[in-house]
Short mmCIF file of C-alpha atoms and ligand atoms in Angstrom, two decimals:
data_model
loop_
_atom_site.label_atom_id
_atom_site.label_comp_id
_atom_site.label_asym_id
_atom_site.label_seq_id
_atom_site.Cartn_x
_atom_site.Cartn_y
_atom_site.Cartn_z
CA MET A 1 0.00 0.00 0.00
CA GLN A 2 1.05 3.58 -0.57
CA LYS A 3 0.43 6.89 1.12
CA LEU A 4 0.81 10.55 0.22
CA ILE A 5 2.95 12.87 2.29
CA ILE A 6 2.02 16.52 1.95
CA GLU A 7 3.80 19.58 3.36
CA GLY A 8 0.97 22.12 3.31
CA GLY A 9 0.66 25.86 3.16
CA ILE A 10 1.97 26.54 -0.34
CA PRO A 11 -0.27 28.52 -2.73
CA LEU A 12 -0.57 26.48 -5.93
CA GLU A 13 0.49 28.23 -9.11
CA GLY A 14 0.79 27.20 -12.74
CA THR A 15 -1.00 25.29 -15.47
CA VAL A 16 -2.36 21.77 -15.40
CA ASP A 17 -4.20 19.61 -17.96
CA VAL A 18 -7.44 17.85 -17.14
CA GLY A 19 -7.83 14.19 -18.17
CA GLY A 20 -10.76 12.29 -19.65
CA ALA A 21 -13.91 11.86 -17.56
CA LYS A 22 -13.96 8.65 -15.51
CA ASN A 23 -17.73 8.56 -15.29
CA ALA A 24 -18.08 9.07 -19.03
CA VAL A 25 -15.50 6.54 -20.14
CA LEU A 26 -16.74 3.68 -17.92
CA PRO A 27 -20.23 3.38 -19.52
CA ILE A 28 -18.71 4.13 -22.95
CA LEU A 29 -16.34 1.19 -22.52
CA ALA A 30 -19.31 -0.98 -21.51
CA ALA A 31 -21.10 0.21 -24.66
CA THR A 32 -18.26 -1.06 -26.86
CA LEU A 33 -19.83 -4.51 -26.26
CA LEU A 34 -22.60 -3.37 -28.59
CA ALA A 35 -20.33 -2.63 -31.55
CA GLU A 36 -19.70 -4.72 -34.64
CA GLY A 37 -16.27 -3.54 -35.71
CA GLU A 38 -13.47 -1.58 -34.17
CA VAL A 39 -13.92 1.25 -31.70
CA ALA A 40 -11.07 3.76 -31.28
CA LEU A 41 -11.26 5.88 -28.14
CA SER A 42 -9.13 8.84 -27.16
CA ARG A 43 -8.74 10.89 -23.97
CA VAL A 44 -9.09 7.69 -21.95
CA PRO A 45 -7.74 8.39 -18.46
CA ASP A 46 -5.24 5.96 -16.94
CA LEU A 47 -7.19 4.97 -13.83
CA ARG A 48 -7.65 1.88 -11.73
CA ASP A 49 -11.41 1.89 -12.49
CA VAL A 50 -10.71 2.02 -16.23
CA ASN A 51 -8.40 -0.98 -15.89
CA THR A 52 -11.08 -2.85 -13.96
CA MET A 53 -13.57 -2.19 -16.77
CA LEU A 54 -11.01 -3.32 -19.36
CA ASP A 55 -10.41 -6.56 -17.38
CA LEU A 56 -14.14 -7.16 -17.45
CA LEU A 57 -14.37 -6.47 -21.20
CA VAL A 58 -11.56 -8.94 -21.86
CA ARG A 59 -13.43 -11.61 -19.88
CA LEU A 60 -16.48 -10.83 -22.00
CA GLY A 61 -14.63 -11.50 -25.26
CA VAL A 62 -13.32 -8.05 -26.17
CA GLU A 63 -9.83 -7.54 -27.58
CA VAL A 64 -8.29 -4.36 -26.18
CA GLU A 65 -5.26 -2.69 -27.72
CA ARG A 66 -3.59 0.34 -26.16
CA THR A 67 -2.49 2.49 -29.06
CA GLY A 68 -0.81 5.39 -27.24
CA PRO A 69 -1.20 7.62 -24.21
CA GLY A 70 -4.94 7.98 -23.57
CA ARG A 71 -5.79 5.94 -26.65
CA LEU A 72 -7.15 2.47 -27.10
CA LYS A 73 -8.99 0.27 -29.54
CA THR A 74 -11.56 -2.38 -28.77
CA ARG A 75 -13.06 -5.14 -30.88
CA VAL A 76 -15.52 -7.83 -29.81
CA VAL A 77 -14.04 -11.18 -30.85
CA SER A 78 -16.33 -13.59 -28.99
CA GLU A 79 -19.90 -13.27 -27.77
CA GLU A 80 -20.10 -16.57 -25.86
CA GLU A 81 -19.69 -15.18 -22.36
CA HIS A 82 -22.49 -13.28 -20.64
CA THR A 83 -21.41 -13.28 -16.99
CA ALA A 84 -19.90 -10.32 -15.12
CA PRO A 85 -18.41 -12.02 -12.06
CA TYR A 86 -18.53 -10.92 -8.43
CA ASP A 87 -14.80 -10.17 -8.14
CA LEU A 88 -15.00 -7.43 -10.79
CA VAL A 89 -18.43 -5.98 -9.97
CA SER A 90 -17.67 -5.81 -6.23
CA ARG A 91 -14.40 -4.02 -7.02
CA MET A 92 -16.25 -1.36 -8.99
CA ARG A 93 -19.99 -0.71 -9.14
CA ALA A 94 -19.79 0.77 -12.65
CA SER A 95 -19.16 -2.81 -13.85
CA PHE A 96 -22.93 -3.19 -13.51
CA CYS A 97 -23.14 -1.06 -16.69
CA VAL A 98 -22.43 -4.17 -18.80
CA LEU A 99 -25.95 -5.44 -18.01
CA GLY A 100 -27.63 -3.27 -20.69
CA PRO A 101 -25.12 -3.94 -23.50
CA LEU A 102 -25.02 -7.71 -22.81
CA LEU A 103 -28.78 -7.91 -22.80
CA GLY A 104 -29.15 -5.70 -25.87
CA ARG A 105 -26.53 -7.45 -27.98
CA ARG A 106 -26.27 -11.00 -26.63
CA GLY A 107 -29.88 -11.35 -25.49
CA ARG A 108 -28.79 -12.60 -22.11
CA ALA A 109 -26.83 -11.28 -19.11
CA ARG A 110 -25.73 -12.59 -15.74
CA VAL A 111 -24.25 -9.75 -13.67
CA SER A 112 -23.24 -9.89 -10.03
CA LEU A 113 -25.09 -7.56 -7.66
CA PRO A 114 -22.66 -4.83 -6.61
CA GLY A 115 -23.19 -5.01 -2.83
CA GLY A 116 -22.01 -2.49 -0.23
CA CYS A 117 -20.35 0.85 -0.80
CA ALA A 118 -18.48 3.31 1.45
CA ILE A 119 -20.65 6.27 0.45
CA GLY A 120 -23.94 4.68 1.51
CA VAL A 121 -26.70 2.44 0.22
CA ARG A 122 -26.67 2.30 -3.56
CA PRO A 123 -29.59 0.29 -4.90
CA ILE A 124 -29.99 -0.84 -8.52
CA ASP A 125 -33.80 -1.07 -8.60
CA LEU A 126 -34.08 1.64 -11.29
CA HIS A 127 -31.73 -0.28 -13.60
CA LEU A 128 -33.93 -3.37 -13.20
CA LYS A 129 -37.15 -1.39 -13.56
CA GLY A 130 -35.87 -0.07 -16.88
CA MET A 131 -34.77 -3.47 -18.19
CA GLY A 132 -38.09 -4.96 -17.05
CA ALA A 133 -39.99 -2.24 -18.93
CA LEU A 134 -38.03 -3.13 -22.09
CA GLY A 135 -39.38 -6.66 -21.70
CA ALA A 136 -36.44 -8.43 -20.05
CA ARG A 137 -37.24 -11.41 -17.85
CA ILE A 138 -35.27 -10.81 -14.66
CA ALA A 139 -34.40 -13.06 -11.73
CA VAL A 140 -32.02 -12.52 -8.83
CA GLU A 141 -30.26 -15.79 -8.00
CA GLU A 142 -27.23 -16.46 -5.81
CA GLY A 143 -26.16 -12.81 -5.80
CA TYR A 144 -26.52 -12.42 -9.55
CA VAL A 145 -29.03 -10.58 -11.70
CA GLU A 146 -30.03 -12.91 -14.52
CA ALA A 147 -31.82 -11.23 -17.38
CA GLU A 148 -33.03 -12.45 -20.75
CA GLY A 149 -34.43 -10.73 -23.83
CA PRO A 150 -35.85 -10.18 -26.36
CA LEU A 151 -36.17 -6.45 -25.77
CA GLY A 152 -38.70 -4.10 -27.29
CA GLY A 153 -39.28 -0.37 -26.99
CA ALA A 154 -41.14 1.04 -23.97
CA GLU A 155 -42.09 4.24 -22.20
CA MET A 156 -40.83 4.51 -18.65
CA ASN A 157 -40.13 6.94 -15.84
CA LEU A 158 -36.81 6.38 -14.09
CA ALA A 159 -37.20 8.83 -11.17
CA GLY A 160 -36.03 7.50 -7.82
CA PRO A 161 -36.36 8.93 -4.31
CA HIS A 162 -33.12 10.93 -4.81
CA GLY A 163 -33.77 11.91 -8.41
CA PRO A 164 -32.70 10.18 -11.60
CA SER A 165 -29.99 7.54 -11.79
CA VAL A 166 -26.89 8.28 -13.86
CA THR A 167 -25.74 4.73 -14.59
CA GLY A 168 -29.37 3.51 -14.54
CA THR A 169 -30.16 5.87 -17.42
CA ALA A 170 -26.95 4.77 -19.16
CA ASN A 171 -27.75 1.07 -18.77
CA VAL A 172 -31.26 1.39 -20.20
CA MET A 173 -30.08 3.68 -23.03
CA MET A 174 -27.51 1.04 -24.09
CA ALA A 175 -30.00 -1.85 -23.97
CA ALA A 176 -32.72 0.12 -25.78
CA SER A 177 -30.33 1.10 -28.58
CA LEU A 178 -30.38 -2.47 -29.88
CA SER A 179 -34.02 -3.25 -29.07
CA SER A 180 -36.80 -3.53 -31.59
CA GLY A 181 -38.84 -0.43 -30.99
CA ARG A 182 -38.92 3.10 -29.67
CA THR A 183 -38.14 3.88 -26.03
CA VAL A 184 -38.91 7.01 -24.07
CA ILE A 185 -37.20 7.54 -20.72
CA GLU A 186 -38.78 10.25 -18.57
CA SER A 187 -36.82 11.61 -15.58
CA ALA A 188 -33.61 10.60 -17.29
CA ALA A 189 -30.31 11.79 -15.82
CA CYS A 190 -28.97 14.88 -17.62
CA GLU A 191 -25.31 14.66 -16.58
CA PRO A 192 -22.66 15.50 -19.20
CA GLU A 193 -21.46 11.89 -18.87
CA VAL A 194 -24.90 10.64 -19.97
CA GLN A 195 -24.79 13.11 -22.87
CA ASP A 196 -21.38 11.76 -23.84
CA LEU A 197 -22.66 8.18 -23.86
CA ALA A 198 -25.56 9.26 -26.08
CA ALA A 199 -23.08 10.93 -28.45
CA PHE A 200 -21.01 7.72 -28.48
CA LEU A 201 -24.05 5.52 -29.22
CA ASN A 202 -25.00 7.89 -32.05
CA ALA A 203 -21.44 7.77 -33.41
CA MET A 204 -21.91 3.97 -33.61
CA GLY A 205 -25.11 4.46 -35.60
CA GLY A 206 -27.55 4.60 -32.69
CA ARG A 207 -30.54 6.91 -32.57
CA VAL A 208 -30.69 8.68 -29.22
CA ARG A 209 -32.31 12.08 -28.93
CA GLY A 210 -32.85 14.47 -26.03
CA ALA A 211 -29.62 13.79 -24.15
CA GLY A 212 -29.07 16.51 -21.55
CA THR A 213 -32.83 16.83 -20.98
CA PRO A 214 -35.01 14.70 -18.67
CA ARG A 215 -36.71 13.08 -21.68
CA LEU A 216 -34.69 10.68 -23.78
CA GLU A 217 -35.96 9.08 -26.95
CA ILE A 218 -34.20 6.03 -28.29
CA GLU A 219 -35.06 4.43 -31.59
CA GLY A 220 -33.79 0.85 -31.51
CA VAL A 221 -31.56 -0.14 -34.44
CA SER A 222 -30.56 -3.61 -35.63
CA ARG A 223 -26.81 -3.08 -35.50
CA LEU A 224 -24.21 -0.67 -34.17
CA SER A 225 -20.86 -0.27 -35.86
CA GLY A 226 -17.37 0.69 -34.74
CA CYS A 227 -16.40 4.37 -34.52
CA THR A 228 -13.78 6.87 -33.42
CA PHE A 229 -14.62 8.90 -30.34
CA GLU A 230 -13.01 11.35 -27.91
CA VAL A 231 -14.18 11.28 -24.28
CA ILE A 232 -15.12 14.58 -22.55
CA PRO A 233 -12.79 16.13 -19.96
CA ASP A 234 -13.40 15.22 -16.33
CA ARG A 235 -15.43 17.99 -14.68
CA ILE A 236 -14.82 16.56 -11.20
CA GLU A 237 -11.04 16.38 -11.62
CA ALA A 238 -11.13 19.93 -13.02
CA GLY A 239 -13.30 21.08 -10.10
CA THR A 240 -10.95 19.45 -7.61
CA LEU A 241 -7.96 21.28 -9.11
CA LEU A 242 -9.81 24.62 -9.08
CA ALA A 243 -10.82 23.94 -5.48
CA ALA A 244 -7.14 23.31 -4.65
CA ALA A 245 -6.30 26.74 -6.06
CA ALA A 246 -9.10 28.31 -4.02
CA ALA A 247 -8.09 26.51 -0.82
CA THR A 248 -4.43 27.54 -1.02
CA GLY A 249 -4.92 31.12 -2.21
CA GLY A 250 -3.23 30.14 -5.46
CA ASN A 251 -3.56 30.92 -9.17
CA VAL A 252 -4.11 27.88 -11.38
CA LEU A 253 -5.13 27.43 -15.01
CA VAL A 254 -6.88 24.09 -15.61
CA ARG A 255 -6.42 23.52 -19.33
CA GLY A 256 -9.28 21.69 -21.03
CA ALA A 257 -11.85 22.28 -18.25
CA LYS A 258 -15.27 22.74 -19.84
CA ALA A 259 -17.02 25.67 -18.13
CA GLU A 260 -20.45 24.68 -19.49
CA HIS A 261 -20.29 21.38 -17.56
CA MET A 262 -19.26 23.06 -14.32
CA THR A 263 -21.63 25.96 -13.72
CA ALA A 264 -22.63 25.00 -10.16
CA THR A 265 -19.03 24.31 -9.10
CA ILE A 266 -17.81 27.60 -10.58
CA GLU A 267 -20.62 29.56 -8.90
CA THR A 268 -19.92 27.97 -5.54
CA LEU A 269 -16.18 28.68 -5.77
CA ARG A 270 -17.00 32.29 -6.67
CA GLU A 271 -19.35 32.58 -3.70
CA ALA A 272 -16.47 31.32 -1.59
CA GLY A 273 -14.43 34.28 -2.81
CA ALA A 274 -12.38 32.70 -5.61
CA ARG A 275 -12.12 34.43 -8.98
CA VAL A 276 -12.86 31.89 -11.70
CA GLU A 277 -12.41 32.92 -15.32
CA ALA A 278 -12.58 31.21 -18.68
CA GLU A 279 -9.18 31.32 -20.39
CA GLY A 280 -7.97 29.71 -23.59
CA GLY A 281 -10.23 26.65 -23.59
CA GLY A 282 -9.91 26.15 -19.84
CA LEU A 283 -10.61 27.76 -16.50
CA ARG A 284 -8.38 29.79 -14.22
CA ALA A 285 -9.02 30.14 -10.49
CA PHE A 286 -7.46 32.73 -8.19
CA GLY A 287 -7.92 31.87 -4.53
CA PRO A 288 -8.92 34.52 -2.00
CA GLU A 289 -6.79 35.34 1.04
CA ARG A 290 -9.42 33.62 3.13
CA VAL A 291 -12.38 31.65 1.83
CA SER A 292 -15.89 32.97 2.59
CA PRO A 293 -18.55 30.67 4.02
CA VAL A 294 -21.13 29.22 1.59
CA ASP A 295 -24.16 26.98 1.95
CA VAL A 296 -24.04 24.18 -0.60
CA THR A 297 -26.66 21.57 -1.49
CA THR A 298 -25.83 18.72 -3.83
CA GLY A 299 -28.30 17.70 -6.50
CA PRO A 300 -28.64 16.00 -9.86
CA TYR A 301 -27.07 17.87 -12.80
CA PRO A 302 -27.05 20.84 -13.27
CA GLY A 303 -27.03 21.06 -9.45
CA PHE A 304 -23.87 20.99 -7.37
CA PRO A 305 -22.30 17.54 -7.91
CA THR A 306 -22.16 15.14 -4.98
CA ASP A 307 -18.76 14.12 -6.35
CA MET A 308 -17.46 17.62 -5.41
CA GLN A 309 -19.08 17.71 -1.96
CA ALA A 310 -16.17 16.31 0.06
CA GLN A 311 -13.65 18.60 -1.67
CA MET A 312 -15.85 21.68 -1.09
CA THR A 313 -16.21 20.70 2.57
CA ALA A 314 -12.41 20.72 2.87
CA VAL A 315 -12.23 24.15 1.22
CA LEU A 316 -14.92 25.59 3.52
CA SER A 317 -13.32 24.19 6.67
CA THR A 318 -11.12 27.31 6.90
CA ALA A 319 -13.77 29.83 5.77
CA GLY A 320 -14.28 33.01 7.78
CA GLY A 321 -17.67 31.88 9.11
CA ASN A 322 -20.10 28.97 9.15
CA SER A 323 -21.22 26.95 6.13
CA VAL A 324 -23.78 24.19 5.74
CA VAL A 325 -23.16 21.45 3.17
CA SER A 326 -26.22 19.29 2.50
CA GLU A 327 -26.33 15.99 0.62
CA ARG A 328 -29.42 15.23 -1.46
CA ILE A 329 -27.92 12.32 -3.43
CA TYR A 330 -26.08 10.22 -0.82
CA PRO A 331 -27.25 11.28 2.68
CA ASP A 332 -24.42 9.30 4.32
CA ARG A 333 -21.54 10.53 2.18
CA PHE A 334 -19.65 12.18 5.05
CA MET A 335 -16.83 9.77 5.86
CA HIS A 336 -14.31 12.59 5.31
CA VAL A 337 -15.74 14.70 8.14
CA ALA A 338 -14.14 12.79 11.02
CA GLU A 339 -10.78 12.80 9.24
CA LEU A 340 -10.99 16.56 8.50
CA ASN A 341 -11.74 17.10 12.19
CA ARG A 342 -8.51 15.24 13.02
CA MET A 343 -6.78 18.04 11.13
CA GLY A 344 -8.39 20.72 13.28
CA ALA A 345 -11.58 21.32 11.28
CA ARG A 346 -14.78 21.92 13.28
CA ILE A 347 -17.50 20.10 11.41
CA HIS A 348 -20.48 18.28 12.83
CA LYS A 349 -23.04 16.21 11.06
CA GLU A 350 -26.71 17.05 11.36
CA GLY A 351 -28.83 14.53 9.48
CA SER A 352 -27.73 14.67 5.88
CA SER A 353 -25.83 17.95 6.34
CA ALA A 354 -22.39 18.94 7.57
CA VAL A 355 -22.27 22.12 9.58
CA ILE A 356 -18.82 23.67 9.17
CA HIS A 357 -17.51 26.20 11.67
CA GLY A 358 -14.65 27.78 9.75
CA VAL A 359 -11.34 27.66 11.62
CA GLU A 360 -8.31 29.89 11.14
CA ALA A 361 -6.13 27.06 9.80
CA LEU A 362 -5.93 23.28 9.57
CA SER A 363 -2.94 21.43 10.94
CA GLY A 364 -1.29 18.46 9.25
CA ALA A 365 -2.07 15.00 10.64
CA PRO A 366 -2.13 11.35 9.57
CA VAL A 367 -5.52 10.64 8.01
CA MET A 368 -7.23 7.71 6.33
CA ALA A 369 -8.99 7.81 2.96
CA SER A 370 -12.32 5.95 2.88
CA ASP A 371 -13.41 6.41 -0.74
CA LEU A 372 -12.44 8.25 -3.88
CA ARG A 373 -13.78 11.75 -3.28
CA ALA A 374 -13.05 11.62 0.46
CA SER A 375 -9.41 10.98 -0.51
CA ALA A 376 -9.42 14.06 -2.73
CA SER A 377 -10.89 16.09 0.12
CA LEU A 378 -8.08 14.98 2.46
CA VAL A 379 -5.46 15.88 -0.15
CA LEU A 380 -6.97 19.39 -0.43
CA ALA A 381 -6.99 19.68 3.36
CA GLY A 382 -3.33 18.59 3.42
CA LEU A 383 -2.43 21.25 0.83
CA GLU A 384 -4.01 24.04 2.85
CA ALA A 385 -2.90 22.82 6.30
CA ARG A 386 0.13 23.96 8.24
CA GLY A 387 2.64 21.15 8.57
CA ARG A 388 2.78 17.56 7.40
CA THR A 389 -0.18 15.38 6.43
CA ALA A 390 -0.01 11.70 5.58
CA VAL A 391 -2.99 10.41 3.58
CA HIS A 392 -3.19 6.63 3.97
CA ARG A 393 -5.05 4.15 1.71
CA ILE A 394 -4.65 6.22 -1.43
CA TYR A 395 -5.62 3.30 -3.63
CA HIS A 396 -9.06 4.92 -3.44
CA LEU A 397 -7.62 8.06 -5.03
CA ASP A 398 -6.05 6.08 -7.89
CA ARG A 399 -9.48 4.78 -8.87
CA GLY A 400 -10.48 8.18 -10.21
CA TYR A 401 -7.54 10.61 -10.36
CA GLU A 402 -4.74 10.19 -12.84
CA ARG A 403 -1.38 10.85 -11.11
CA LEU A 404 -2.93 13.58 -8.96
CA GLU A 405 0.24 14.08 -6.94
CA GLU A 406 2.30 14.66 -10.11
CA LYS A 407 -0.19 17.23 -11.33
CA LEU A 408 -0.14 19.00 -7.96
CA ARG A 409 3.67 18.89 -7.82
CA GLY A 410 3.68 20.62 -11.20
CA LEU A 411 1.75 23.44 -9.48
CA GLY A 412 4.36 23.76 -6.75
CA ALA A 413 2.81 21.51 -4.10
CA ARG A 414 5.15 19.57 -1.85
CA ILE A 415 3.55 16.17 -2.16
CA GLU A 416 5.11 12.74 -2.43
CA ARG A 417 3.87 9.20 -2.90
CA VAL A 418 5.71 6.72 -0.68
CA GLU A 419 5.28 3.08 0.33
CA ASP A 420 3.16 2.84 3.48
CA ASP A 421 5.28 1.01 6.03
CA GLY A 422 2.69 1.49 8.76
CA THR A 423 4.26 4.60 10.30
CA PRO A 424 2.04 7.69 10.55
N1 EPU B 501 -30.66 5.19 -6.83
C1 EPU B 501 -31.79 4.46 -6.56
N2 EPU B 501 -32.01 3.35 -7.34
C2 EPU B 501 -31.18 2.98 -8.35
C3 EPU B 501 -30.05 3.74 -8.61
C4 EPU B 501 -29.80 4.85 -7.83
O1 EPU B 501 -32.54 4.79 -5.67
O2 EPU B 501 -31.47 1.96 -9.00
C5 EPU B 501 -30.36 6.37 -6.02
C6 EPU B 501 -28.99 6.33 -5.37
O3 EPU B 501 -28.99 5.64 -4.15
C7 EPU B 501 -28.65 7.79 -5.23
C8 EPU B 501 -29.30 8.41 -6.46
O4 EPU B 501 -30.29 7.48 -6.88
O5 EPU B 501 -29.26 8.34 -4.09
C9 EPU B 501 -28.36 8.68 -7.61
O6 EPU B 501 -27.53 7.55 -7.87
P1 EPU B 501 -27.02 7.21 -9.32
O7 EPU B 501 -27.63 5.94 -9.77
O8 EPU B 501 -27.19 8.41 -10.17
O9 EPU B 501 -25.48 6.94 -9.07
P2 EPU B 501 -24.57 5.99 -9.93
O10 EPU B 501 -25.04 6.01 -11.32
O11 EPU B 501 -24.42 4.69 -9.24
C10 EPU B 501 -22.88 7.84 -10.66
C11 EPU B 501 -21.41 8.08 -10.53
C12 EPU B 501 -21.07 8.42 -9.09
C13 EPU B 501 -21.88 9.68 -8.70
C14 EPU B 501 -23.38 9.43 -8.93
C15 EPU B 501 -24.24 10.65 -8.66
C16 EPU B 501 -20.52 6.65 -12.24
C17 EPU B 501 -19.71 5.46 -12.61
N3 EPU B 501 -20.70 6.88 -10.94
O12 EPU B 501 -23.18 6.75 -9.81
O13 EPU B 501 -19.69 8.73 -9.06
O14 EPU B 501 -21.66 10.00 -7.36
O15 EPU B 501 -23.59 9.02 -10.29
O16 EPU B 501 -23.86 11.70 -9.48
O17 EPU B 501 -20.96 7.38 -13.11
C18 EPU B 501 -17.58 9.00 -8.08
O18 EPU B 501 -17.12 9.22 -9.21
O19 EPU B 501 -16.91 9.21 -7.03
C19 EPU B 501 -18.94 8.47 -7.95
C20 EPU B 501 -19.37 7.86 -6.84
#
C-alpha cells in the first residue's frame, strides 16, 4: 500500500491539464460490447477503475489494444460469455453497466449484484425497472441478476427517491439502442457523462435524442458499428484542481476544463471568494486570502455535484464563518468529516448535512482515505494545512484521479507518494 505525504501551506500556481472523464468513459467502454467492428477511443484516463472495466471487457470477449497515451482500440471477438463475475463488480460498481449492453446485444446477461459501498446504500432497482420495462425477464439468483431478452421499446419513468440515476439511465439507453422499438425515458439523468454516452451511441449508428434533458428518446436499431470517439474532460477532476487553487490562495489554469459542464461548481467557488475565469479553452481560479462561508446543497445535474461535496467541505473548513453542506444524493456521504476534524476542522453532522464552523487554519495529521472523493478532500486539506499530512489508503484516489500528486507537484505543491510502512 502507498500513502501521500504533503507539506501544506503553499499557494498552488501554474498550469495543469485535465484528463478524460472517468464517469463518461466507464459506460462508454461498456457500450463497446454493442459494436460490430473496431472502436477507437481517445482521452481515456489511466485509472484503476478504467483498468477494472477493461479486465471485465476482456473476460467478455473483447480484444483491447492500447495504441498510445490515452488511446485504445476495442473489438468484440467472442460473444459466448455473458457473466460479469462478483470479483469485478464488487471491485467497482460501474461494472454493472455491462448489463444493458449484454442484454441488448447477446440477449442474455448474468451480472453480479454490486453489494455495499463506502458512500452509503446504492440500490440498482431503477436499472432493473428499466430493463423490465423493455421486456427483459429478470431473476435474482445467488447474488446475480439474470436477465433475458428479447427487448422491445417502452415508455418509462426512471425517477427514484433521490432523483434520476446516472448509470441507470446509461444502462437502459444502451440496452434500448439495440431493441426492436422506440423507447422514451422520462426523468432521465442529464449529466454531461450521460450526454457523452448518447453521443457515443449515435457515433456507432444509434438513434438517441434528447440527451441533456429529462426526456430521452431512443429508436432501436438492428446493429451498431465501430467508430472513433473522444471522451469529454473530467469535470470533477477539473473542479478538484480549481478547489485546490481556491483553498491555497493560489492561481491555477486548468487547461481543457469545460465551463459549461461546471456551472454550479464555478458559482460555488466564486461565492467562496475565488475568482474563476474562462481562459484559452480552460478555467483559471485565483484563490482569495481567506475563503468565505457558503451553503451548498448537492443535486442531480445541473445542481452541485455530490462528487465535489467532500472537496468543497475541505475548502470551507477554513472559511471566515459557518457553512452548511447538504447531501441530497447520498445522505451518508460524510466519511471525510471525522478525518478533517482530526486536522483541526470543526465540522459536525446534522442529518444529511455537515455544519462547518470555519477555523483559522488546519494542521497536518495522519488521516485515512475511505473512498475516492473523500481521498481528494483529504489531499486538499493537506495542501491548505500547516505542517505535514499523511494520507493513507490512497488506492481509493487512484481509482479516479490520474497521477494527482504529479499534477499537484507541477503546481508547486510539496507532495510525495511513498510506500506505506505502517508509520504515521
Ligand atoms: N438510486 C436508486 N435506485 C437505483 C439507482 C440509484 O434509488 O437503481 C439512487 C442512489 O442511491 C442515489 C441516487 O439514486 O441516491 C443517484 O444515484 P445514481 O444511480 O445516479 O449513481 P450511480 O449512477 O451509481 C454515478 C457516478 C457516481 C456519482 C453518482 C451521482 C458513475 C460510474 N458513478 O453513480 O460517481 O456519485 O452518479 O452523481 O458514473 C464518483 O465518481 O466518485 C462516484 C461515486
